Amino acid sequence: LAARGGRRLLHIAQRSTLAPASCAPGRLAVRYFSAEGSQQSVPEGDKIRNVLYDGEIEMLTPQQQKEKEELIKELRRRLSGPLADADGNVPTGKDRPTAIEVDGPSHFYANSTKYTAYTKLKHRLLTRMGYRVLHVPYFDWRKLRGAKEREQYMREKLKEEPTEWLDPEDEKYYNQNAQQPIQPIGGTPNTAEQSAGQPAGPGPRAPGLPPRPPPSPRSPPPPRPPPTA
């Protein structure tokens, strides 16, 4: 997905009037994707105040807000896949086309029946694109004897209504962590002071870890030797 539209999306973002001249393209793309999930959009005077997922405050003019919404719509349309309509909406429910994935040994970790992370990601992406993805593991198929058993197996398989999760533990982990606020890497949530140019402080310590030691003072550099004649 990124290979098909990534360069064009960054080009669009770089040309946008929302982008400050010093903003790196990678950070710009991340901010635009997270801006789709803004928690609030509140008019304040002649600007619009957005509170993003990571707690950062974003102040935009009405023209910038409109351009941002158009850009998000364009990103959604380009990354939604071949089944999406002009607005980026994909089929749901019984309208979804069926894709059958034949899972050979490479779809599982060695000597196990646990799907690899790559296979689970592929399943989730195809599901988000609007497909009903069914899986036929090789070890289940090998147990079937004759065409009749295989036909019955596939008839039952076609009745399934899978979700985007191949592993229930992944869904449980995702739902638990989705409720927690996003923390920037290596720092605390952005605030108005930090957006004004103040550096971010160190992130919070994990539970059970000892407190951070105080920063050690820097020793002065050794004196330079006098110049020789």
Coordinates of C-alpha atoms in Angstrom, one line a residue:
L1 CA 0.0 0.0 0.0
A2 CA 2.7 2.4 0.9
A3 CA 4.7 1.6 -2.2
R4 CA 1.7 2.5 -4.4
G5 CA 0.9 5.9 -3.0
G6 CA 3.6 6.8 -0.5
R7 CA 5.7 9.0 -2.7
R8 CA 2.7 10.9 -4.0
L9 CA 1.3 11.4 -0.6
L10 CA 4.5 12.9 0.8
H11 CA 4.6 15.1 -2.3
I12 CA 1.1 16.4 -1.6
A13 CA 1.9 16.9 2.1
Q14 CA 5.1 18.8 1.3
R15 CA 3.3 21.2 -1.0
S16 CA 0.6 21.8 1.6
T17 CA 0.5 25.3 3.2
L18 CA 0.0 23.5 6.5
A19 CA 3.6 22.3 6.5
P20 CA 6.2 24.6 8.1
A21 CA 9.4 24.9 6.2
S22 CA 11.4 23.1 8.9
C23 CA 9.0 20.2 9.2
A24 CA 10.5 16.8 8.2
P25 CA 8.4 14.8 5.7
G26 CA 8.2 11.8 7.9
R27 CA 6.8 13.7 10.9
L28 CA 4.4 15.6 8.6
A29 CA 3.0 12.3 7.3
V30 CA 2.5 11.0 10.8
R31 CA 0.8 14.1 12.0
Y32 CA -1.6 14.1 9.1
F33 CA -2.5 10.4 9.7
S34 CA -3.1 11.1 13.4
A35 CA -5.0 14.2 12.6
E36 CA -7.8 12.1 11.2
G37 CA -8.5 10.9 14.7
S38 CA -8.5 14.3 16.3
Q39 CA -10.4 14.2 19.6
Q40 CA -11.7 17.8 19.3
S41 CA -12.1 20.5 16.7
V42 CA -13.2 23.7 18.5
P43 CA -13.4 27.2 16.8
E44 CA -11.4 29.8 18.7
G45 CA -11.7 33.3 17.2
D46 CA -10.5 33.2 13.7
K47 CA -8.7 29.8 14.1
I48 CA -9.7 26.2 14.8
R49 CA -8.3 24.4 17.8
N50 CA -7.6 20.6 17.2
V51 CA -6.5 18.3 20.0
L52 CA -4.7 15.3 18.4
Y53 CA -4.3 11.8 19.7
D54 CA -0.9 12.5 21.3
G55 CA -2.3 15.5 23.2
E56 CA -0.7 18.1 20.9
I57 CA -2.6 21.3 20.3
E58 CA -3.0 22.3 16.7
M59 CA -4.2 25.8 15.7
L60 CA -5.3 26.2 12.1
T61 CA -7.0 28.9 10.1
P62 CA -10.3 27.9 8.3
Q63 CA -8.4 27.6 5.0
Q64 CA -5.8 25.3 6.6
Q65 CA -8.5 23.2 8.3
K66 CA -10.3 22.8 4.9
E67 CA -7.0 21.9 3.2
K68 CA -6.3 19.4 6.0
E69 CA -9.7 17.7 5.6
E70 CA -9.2 17.5 1.8
L71 CA -5.7 16.0 2.3
I72 CA -7.0 13.4 4.7
K73 CA -9.8 12.5 2.3
E74 CA -7.2 12.1 -0.5
L75 CA -5.0 9.9 1.8
R76 CA -7.9 7.7 2.7
R77 CA -8.9 7.3 -1.0
R78 CA -5.4 6.4 -2.1
L79 CA -4.7 3.9 0.7
S80 CA -8.1 2.2 0.9
G81 CA -7.5 -0.3 -2.0
P82 CA -9.2 -1.3 -5.2
L83 CA -12.6 -1.9 -3.6
A84 CA -13.0 1.6 -2.2
D85 CA -15.4 4.2 -3.7
A86 CA -14.5 7.8 -4.4
D87 CA -14.8 8.7 -0.7
G88 CA -12.6 5.8 0.5
N89 CA -15.4 3.6 1.8
V90 CA -14.9 -0.1 1.5
P91 CA -17.6 -2.9 1.3
T92 CA -18.9 -4.3 4.6
G93 CA -21.0 -7.2 5.7
K94 CA -22.4 -9.4 3.0
D95 CA -21.1 -7.0 0.2
R96 CA -17.5 -8.1 0.9
P97 CA -15.9 -10.3 -1.8
T98 CA -14.3 -13.5 -0.5
A99 CA -10.6 -14.1 -0.6
I100 CA -9.3 -17.6 0.3
E101 CA -5.7 -17.8 1.6
V102 CA -4.1 -21.2 1.3
D103 CA -1.7 -21.2 4.3
G104 CA 1.4 -23.3 3.7
P105 CA 4.2 -24.0 6.2
S106 CA 5.8 -20.5 5.6
H107 CA 2.7 -18.9 7.1
F108 CA 3.5 -20.3 10.5
Y109 CA 6.4 -20.2 12.9
A110 CA 8.7 -23.3 12.8
N111 CA 7.3 -26.4 14.4
S112 CA 4.0 -24.6 15.5
T113 CA 0.5 -23.7 14.3
K114 CA 1.0 -20.1 15.3
Y115 CA 0.6 -17.6 12.4
T116 CA 3.6 -15.4 11.7
A117 CA 3.3 -11.6 12.2
Y118 CA 3.6 -11.1 8.4
T119 CA 0.6 -13.4 7.8
K120 CA -1.5 -11.7 10.5
L121 CA -0.6 -8.2 9.1
K122 CA -1.6 -9.3 5.6
H123 CA -4.9 -10.7 6.8
R124 CA -5.6 -7.4 8.6
L125 CA -4.8 -5.2 5.7
L126 CA -6.9 -7.3 3.3
T127 CA -9.8 -7.1 5.8
R128 CA -9.5 -3.4 6.1
M129 CA -9.5 -3.1 2.3
G130 CA -13.0 -4.7 2.3
Y131 CA -12.3 -8.5 1.7
R132 CA -13.7 -11.4 3.7
V133 CA -10.5 -13.3 4.2
L134 CA -10.8 -17.1 4.8
H135 CA -7.8 -19.3 5.7
V136 CA -7.1 -22.9 4.8
P137 CA -4.1 -24.2 6.9
Y138 CA -2.1 -26.9 5.3
F139 CA -2.2 -29.2 8.4
D140 CA -6.1 -29.1 8.3
W141 CA -6.1 -29.8 4.6
R142 CA -3.8 -32.8 5.0
K143 CA -6.2 -34.5 7.4
L144 CA -9.0 -34.6 4.8
R145 CA -9.4 -37.8 2.9
G146 CA -11.0 -37.7 -0.5
A147 CA -12.9 -35.1 -2.5
K148 CA -16.0 -35.5 -0.4
E149 CA -14.4 -34.5 2.9
R150 CA -12.6 -31.6 1.2
E151 CA -15.8 -30.3 -0.4
Q152 CA -17.6 -30.5 3.0
Y153 CA -14.7 -28.7 4.6
M154 CA -14.9 -25.8 2.1
R155 CA -18.6 -25.6 2.4
E156 CA -18.2 -25.0 6.2
K157 CA -15.3 -22.7 5.6
L158 CA -17.4 -20.4 3.4
K159 CA -20.0 -19.9 6.2
E160 CA -17.4 -18.2 8.4
E161 CA -17.5 -14.5 9.0
P162 CA -13.9 -13.7 10.1
T163 CA -12.8 -10.5 11.7
E164 CA -9.6 -8.6 11.1
W165 CA -7.8 -10.6 13.8
L166 CA -6.3 -14.0 13.2
D167 CA -5.1 -14.3 16.8
P168 CA -7.6 -13.4 19.6
E169 CA -4.7 -12.4 21.8
D170 CA -3.8 -9.7 19.4
E171 CA -7.3 -8.3 19.5
K172 CA -7.3 -8.4 23.3
Y173 CA -3.9 -6.6 23.4
Y174 CA -5.0 -4.0 20.9
N175 CA -8.2 -3.2 22.7
Q176 CA -6.4 -2.8 26.0
N177 CA -3.8 -0.4 24.6
A178 CA -6.1 1.5 22.4
Q179 CA -7.6 3.2 25.5
Q180 CA -4.2 4.5 26.6
P181 CA -2.9 7.9 25.4
I182 CA -0.1 7.9 22.9
Q183 CA 3.2 9.0 24.2
P184 CA 5.8 10.5 21.9
I185 CA 9.0 8.4 21.6
G186 CA 11.5 9.6 24.2
G187 CA 9.4 12.4 25.7
T188 CA 6.2 13.4 27.4
P189 CA 3.1 14.5 25.6
N190 CA 3.5 17.7 23.6
T191 CA 2.1 20.8 25.3
A192 CA 1.6 24.3 24.2
E193 CA 5.0 25.2 25.7
Q194 CA 6.7 22.5 23.8
S195 CA 5.0 23.5 20.5
A196 CA 6.3 27.0 21.1
G197 CA 9.9 25.6 21.0
Q198 CA 10.6 24.2 24.5
P199 CA 12.3 20.8 24.5
A200 CA 10.3 17.8 25.6
G201 CA 11.2 16.2 29.0
P202 CA 12.0 12.6 29.6
G203 CA 9.2 10.1 29.4
P204 CA 7.5 8.5 32.5
R205 CA 9.2 5.6 34.1
A206 CA 7.6 2.1 33.8
P207 CA 5.9 0.7 36.9
G208 CA 8.4 -1.0 39.3
L209 CA 11.5 0.7 38.0
P210 CA 13.6 2.8 40.4
P211 CA 13.6 6.6 39.9
R212 CA 16.0 8.1 37.5
P213 CA 19.3 9.3 38.9
P214 CA 19.9 13.1 38.8
P215 CA 21.9 14.2 35.8
S216 CA 25.6 14.4 36.6
P217 CA 27.2 17.8 36.1
R218 CA 29.5 18.1 33.2
S219 CA 33.1 18.5 34.0
P220 CA 34.9 21.5 32.3
P221 CA 37.1 20.7 29.4
P222 CA 40.8 20.4 30.1
P223 CA 42.8 23.6 29.5
R224 CA 44.5 23.9 26.1
P225 CA 48.3 23.9 26.1
P226 CA 49.9 27.2 25.3
P227 CA 51.0 27.6 21.8
T228 CA 54.6 26.7 21.0
A229 CA 56.9 29.1 19.3

